[in-house]
C-alpha angles and dihedrals in degrees: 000000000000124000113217121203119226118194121243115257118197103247118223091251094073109059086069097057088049093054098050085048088063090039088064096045095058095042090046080047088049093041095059105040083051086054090049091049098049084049085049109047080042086060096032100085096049086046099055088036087063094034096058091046096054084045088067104037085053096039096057086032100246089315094109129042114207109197120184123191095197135012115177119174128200114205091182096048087032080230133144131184126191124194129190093024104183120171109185119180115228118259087269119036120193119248094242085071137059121242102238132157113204129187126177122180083206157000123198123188127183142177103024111182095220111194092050087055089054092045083047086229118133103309112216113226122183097206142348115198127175125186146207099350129177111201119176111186100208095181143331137241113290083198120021117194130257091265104059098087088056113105127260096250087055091054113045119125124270088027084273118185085230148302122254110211122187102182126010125191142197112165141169090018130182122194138175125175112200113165107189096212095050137058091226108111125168132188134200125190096179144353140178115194117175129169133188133217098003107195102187094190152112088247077052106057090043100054109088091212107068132065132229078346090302131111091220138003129198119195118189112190120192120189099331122188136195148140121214124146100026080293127100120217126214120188120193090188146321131202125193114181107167090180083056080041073223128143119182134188128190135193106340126186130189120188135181110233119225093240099054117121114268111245094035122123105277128189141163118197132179105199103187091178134357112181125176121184135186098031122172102195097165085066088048089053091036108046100358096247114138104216123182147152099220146012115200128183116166124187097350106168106200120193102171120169109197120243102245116266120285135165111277107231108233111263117229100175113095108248105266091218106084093165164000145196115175119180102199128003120202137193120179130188096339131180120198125185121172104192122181093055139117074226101045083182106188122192129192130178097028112182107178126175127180132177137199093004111187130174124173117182089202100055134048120268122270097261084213093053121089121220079344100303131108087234144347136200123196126188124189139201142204087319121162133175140158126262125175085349096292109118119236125207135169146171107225132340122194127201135192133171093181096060099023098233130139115195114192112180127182099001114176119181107189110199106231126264131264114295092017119101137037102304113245094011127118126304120207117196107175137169105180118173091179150018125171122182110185123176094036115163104194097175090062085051103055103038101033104031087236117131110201139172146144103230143013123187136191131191131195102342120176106189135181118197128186113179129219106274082231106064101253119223130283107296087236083057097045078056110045085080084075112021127013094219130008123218121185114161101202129014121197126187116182125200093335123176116206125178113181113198141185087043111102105243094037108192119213113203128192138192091006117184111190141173134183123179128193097023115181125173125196138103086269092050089047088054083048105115088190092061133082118209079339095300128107087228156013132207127168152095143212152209123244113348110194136170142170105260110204089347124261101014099061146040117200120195140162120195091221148007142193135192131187112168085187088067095030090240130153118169132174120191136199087011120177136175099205119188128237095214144032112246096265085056099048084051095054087046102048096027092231149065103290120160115236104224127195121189128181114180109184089213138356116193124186119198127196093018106175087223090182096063089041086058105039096032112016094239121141113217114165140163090219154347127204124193111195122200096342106184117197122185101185105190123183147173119217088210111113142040118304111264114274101213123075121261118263097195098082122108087244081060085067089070080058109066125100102219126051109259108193114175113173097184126006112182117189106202122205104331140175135206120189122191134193126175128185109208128202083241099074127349089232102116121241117224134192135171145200118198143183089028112186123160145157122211119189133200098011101183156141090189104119091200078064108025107068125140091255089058106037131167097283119174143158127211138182128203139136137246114234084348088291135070099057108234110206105193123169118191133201111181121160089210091197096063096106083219089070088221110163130153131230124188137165143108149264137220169254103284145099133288089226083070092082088050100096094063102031100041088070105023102042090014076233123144136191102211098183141344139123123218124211104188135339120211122189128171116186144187131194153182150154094294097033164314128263132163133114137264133211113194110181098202143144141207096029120181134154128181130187128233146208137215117223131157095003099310146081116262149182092236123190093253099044094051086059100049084040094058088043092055094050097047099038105021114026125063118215099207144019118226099055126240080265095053096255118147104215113202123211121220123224125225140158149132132263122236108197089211093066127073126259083250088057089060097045096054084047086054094046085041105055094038085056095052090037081046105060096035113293110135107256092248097049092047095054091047086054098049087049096054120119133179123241125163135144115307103260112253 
């Protein structure tokens, strides 16, 4: 029988029992790598622990010790927290590390995006948070290596791309920062420091608008502490939000320390409140361009002493400041005060407001802005400091750029006391209630040097100058230090008081009311001949002017006075010259006859005053000048010598003089001169008046286009003797001629020769007994050597007859009846004409002393044609109209 083979075929029962074989396999495979991974997360925390630790031993080379109470890792919520984090410097630390002490209570990190952290990519991290740390920094590195100054994306651990962040914590930290080669300590009690979205990368660093590779910050301070400078610092609290774009400050103190180096800056500052809004830090980090809404500082009180003068080294960095844009700037209830300085300014209440403040370091500034801000208001208030050693003081001041006022109220400028100050320079005395500026326009003035303004305004001032004993400099030029040009369209000063010492004649004005329109102030407006003092016009008038007049003899005074520079006026009222002595007074001052004169003018107007060349120059020109009611009392004492200088009061006088006097017209209306003398004969007083004065002058001048001898001085007058007897006198004098030649003719009369008594009978013991006079008729002529003319007096009944003083009275002696009689019957005639109806004429002759005024010699003139006149011979005439009195000064 045959055996056949059949192949063998895989039966469907068997595929089953093959599948389950690789089923075990895998979950044999899956079992043990599960068993690996739970031996290995139970040994993963005390691994890292000790690997963390090794990593910064190695890192720092030995020189810091990290020691961690408690690491726990979650792989499932990619967390680790460590507790107990301690991190201690060795007992030497080399000087390419700082010197720092860390604890933390604990760190928390979550959200670790693990495989970015193994492919060393950016490793995404939901939060870092690390809490209640105490870090002392006990020193820094003396010589940090050359990687410090890498960024921090360039130098994180593992050689990572980055880290993504997206909260980051520090809370409940403590700092202290204590260097041990330095005197700069800081203290922190508590911070609280948060970010969100921390991007530490290169994308990062890159993007503008984050900061310090956050989108926001937020910084929370808590009674901070710290000294740098020779200053300590306290810091109540302190509060950074840039999401917020808020910075706030509270309660700061600044103090200087005892031990700091004289001559250093010191400052102590109170800082109640310091608030800044709308800050956009990413653009200061960025592009160094500071942008906020609001500044607010409220009560800072400021005391800074400067650090003493030194020469600034030149500065080669780039300011790190490119720009900055301020909405609103705010200063509340502050106090300044700058010691350590000649000026020692202090201001309290300080209230400051600016608005749209912009500053680019790369363009020019607005030239309508003002210290870089669209306006600023300034309030002071009760502020004082020294300048020039006078001491300022006032009571508010009130700024503002917007409405272009300036408000200063209370102002008091003391001059300085004796042996402060620069000797013979100026002395302010000033006593100042207001002062208003409108129409200020303070951006012209800063950027253009151009001060101008519509109005100024003063009230009540009460000022003392004294100028420098040297002239200063043009006012235009005093300014120009400060503005260019000055332009003020209106000036008002109110019931002002001004005294002005050290000059000679020192004036003293009260209740003046003054107003200038179209100042300008500038070298072209002093060269100017239209202006006055540089304004277009002047309007105003005062109270009582008064002045010392030759100090110490006389005191000169008007009651008022206006001004108007548009009309060319100028009048003075009530106006007086008062002695300061009797005239036996003035003689023992001066130690010689000198006449104590007393004048009183009820107005003096003066019309077509070029006001221009008085002010410029000093010249009077004038249309015309009117006295009314002048009023003169010349009393005088013939005891003591003659005076020795030569007489100022002459027409020739008139070459000397070092201004141009031009008076078209002077009128003198009813006045009135009184004189008394007192001579060495008798001490009965002589008295004479002339009364009803009123007189015209033309062409009173020193001018020499206007004073030719073709057009000399010419003037008439009328007045009366005694009040009685009426004087007509007419004058032509070219007061150029160096001759001094002028004429003066007129009459006399009628009248009677006993007029003349009441000065004769006790000074010359001389009496008219009877005698009346007709007319009198003179003609003179004068110059610097004499006087000659004639005289014809048409007169009857004359007798004279001499006296003598005894026993303390006048009397008709023996001797002088008989000389009396002689005189009568030789010497003297009793009438002219004559019996025969012949007019005799005197000559006049005598000769000039030039220490005695032109009136003098005209009185010697008047005074030998008389007695020639009458009968006297010519010689003895003139001896008797030159005789003066001169005896030993009274005691």
């Amino acid at each position: 029988m045959s055996e056949t083979v059949r192949p063998v075929n895989s039966s469907p029962a068997a595929t089953p029992a093959h599948g389950r074989r690789w089923g075990w396999w895998l979950l044999g495979i899956a079992g043990l790598l599960l068993a690996v991974a739970l031996v290995g997360l139970h040994f993963l925390d005390a691994w890292l622990l000790n690997t963390l630790e090794k990593q910064v031993n190695k890192q720092t080379h030995g020189q810091y010790r990290l020691q961690i109470s408690d690491l726990n890792t979650s792989l499932m919520q990619r967390a680790i927290r460590l507790r107990g984090v301690r991190l201690r410097p060795a007992a030497q630390v080399a000087d390419t590390l700082p010197r720092l002490r860390l604890d933390a209570a604990e760190l928390n990190v979550t959200g670790v995006g693990l495989l970015a952290l193994l492919r060393r990519g950016e490793v995404p991290v939901d939060s870092v948070v690390l809490d209640s740390v105490r870090l002392d920094v006990l020193a820094l590195a003396t010589q940090p290596t050359h990687n410090v100054s890498q960024p921090l994306h360039q130098r994180l651990p593992l050689k990572l791309k980055g880290l993504d962040i997206n909260y980051f914590g520090l809370q409940h930290t403590q700092v202290s920062y204590l260097p041990d080669s330095t005197q700069t300590t800081v203290r922190l009690q508590r911070a609280d420091l948060s970010a969100n979205n921390l991007l530490i990368s290169s994308e990062g660093a890159a993007d503008s608008q984050r900061l310090g590779y956050a989108e926001a910050w937020s910084l929370k301070l808590q009674r901070s502490q710290g000294r740098a400078l020779g200053h300590s610092l306290a810091l109540a609290g302190l509060n950074i939000s840039t999401a917020d774009k808020r910075v706030g400050l509270d309660s700061v103190r600044i103090l200087p320390l005892a031990a700091s180096k004289p001559g250093n800056l010191r400052l102590d500052l109170a800082l109640p409140r310091l608030v800044l809004t709308g800050l956009d830090a990413a653009m200061l980090q960025h592009q160094h361009r500071f942008r906020a809404d609001s500044l607010l500082v409220q009560g800072p009180r400021l005391t800074m002493t400067p650090a003493k003068a030194s020469s600034p080294k030149p500065s080669t960095a780039p300011a790190f400041l490119q720009g900055l844009d301020v909405a609103h700037l705010a200063v509340r209830g502050g106090y300044l005060h700058l010691a350590g300085t000649p000026e020692n300014p202090i201001i309290r209440q300080l209230e400051m407001a600016a608005t749209a403040i912009h500053y680019d370091s790369a363009t020019a500034a607005n030239g309508r802005s003002v210290f870089f801000a669209k306006a600023w208001k300034v309030d002071l208030g009760p502020s004082q400091a020294t300048l020039a050693a006078h001491a300022v003081a006032l009571s508010s001041l009130h700024l503002s750029t917007e409405t272009g006022t300036f408000d200063l109220r209370s102002l008091r400028v003391r001059q300085p006391v004796t042996g402060q100050g620069k000797p013979g320079g100026v002395r302010v005395n000033l006593t100042l209630p207001r002062l208003a500026l409108t129409g200020f326009d303070a951006a012209q003035l800063q950027h253009q040097q151009h001060f101008q303004a519509k109005q100024l305004e003063l009230d009540g001032a009460k000022l003392l100058f004294i100028p420098p004993t040297q002239p200063p400099p043009p006012l235009w030029q005093l300014l120009s230090k400060v503005a260019y040009r000055s332009d003020l369209t209106q000036l008002r000063v109110r019931n002002a008081e001004v005294r002005i010492g050290r000059w000679r004649h020192s004036p003293h004005i009260c209740a003046l009311d003054l107003t200038g329109r179209e100042i300008r102030i500038d070298q072209a407006a002093s060269d100017e001949s239209s202006r006055i003092a540089y304004a277009r016009s002047w309007q105003g008038q005062s109270g009582r002017l008064s002045s010392p007049f030759d100090p110490p003899f006389y005191f000169a005074s008007t009651e008022r006075v206006k001004i108007d520079t548009d009309a060319r006026l100028l009048r003075f009222e009530d106006m007086r010259l008062k002695p300061s002595y009797s005239p036996v007074g003035m003689n023992l001052h001066k130690g010689y006859q000198a006449p104590a004169v007393t004048l009183k003018v009820a107005s003096l107007t003066l019309a077509g005053l070029d006001y221009p060349n008085l002010v410029r120059h000093g010249d009077f020109r004038l249309t015309r000048a009117t006295a009314q009611s002048p009023r003169v009392l010349i009393a005088s004492d013939g005891r003591g010598p003659i005076n020795p200088n030569l007489s100022k009061i002459s027409p020739e006088e008139m070459r000397k003089l070092p201004i141009t006097v031009d008076v078209r017209r002077l009128d003198l209306v009813n006045g009135n001169l009184y004189t008394t003398y007192r001579s060495p004969r008798t001490p009965i007083v002589g008295t004479m008046s002339i009364n009803r004065f009123n007189g015209s002058f033309f062409n009173l001048s020193n001018d020499r286009r206007h004073m030719t001898p073709a057009t000399p001085l010419t003037g008439r007058a009328t007045t009366y003797l005694q009040n009685k007897c009426r004087i007509d006198a007419q004058i032509s004098a070219y007061v150029l001629d160096p001759k001094g030649r002028h004429r003066v003719w007129g009459s006399f009369g009628p009248g009677q020769f006993a007029l003349v008594n009441p000065m004769t009978v006790p000074t010359r013991l001389v009496k008219f007994k009877s005698g009346d006079v007709q007319r009198i008729r003179f003609s003179l002529q004068a110059d610097r050597q004499r006087v000659t003319g004639t005289m014809r007096t048409e007169y009857t009944g004359l007798q004279m007859e001499l006296l003598g003083y005894q026993d303390e009275e006048m009397k008709k002696t023996l001797l002088k009846r008989v000389i009396s009689k002689a005189a009568n019957v030789i010497v003297i005639r009793d009438q002219n004409p004559r019996k025969r109806g012949k007019l005799v004429s005197g000559e006049m002759s005598s000769t000039r002393e030039p220490r005695f005024s032109v009136f003098t010699l005209w009185r010697q003139g008047v005074v030998s044609g008389l007695f020639n006149n009458v009968g006297v011979p010519q010689k003895l005439a003139q001896k008797l109209s030159e005789s003066a009195d001169e005896a030993p000064l009274p005691k």
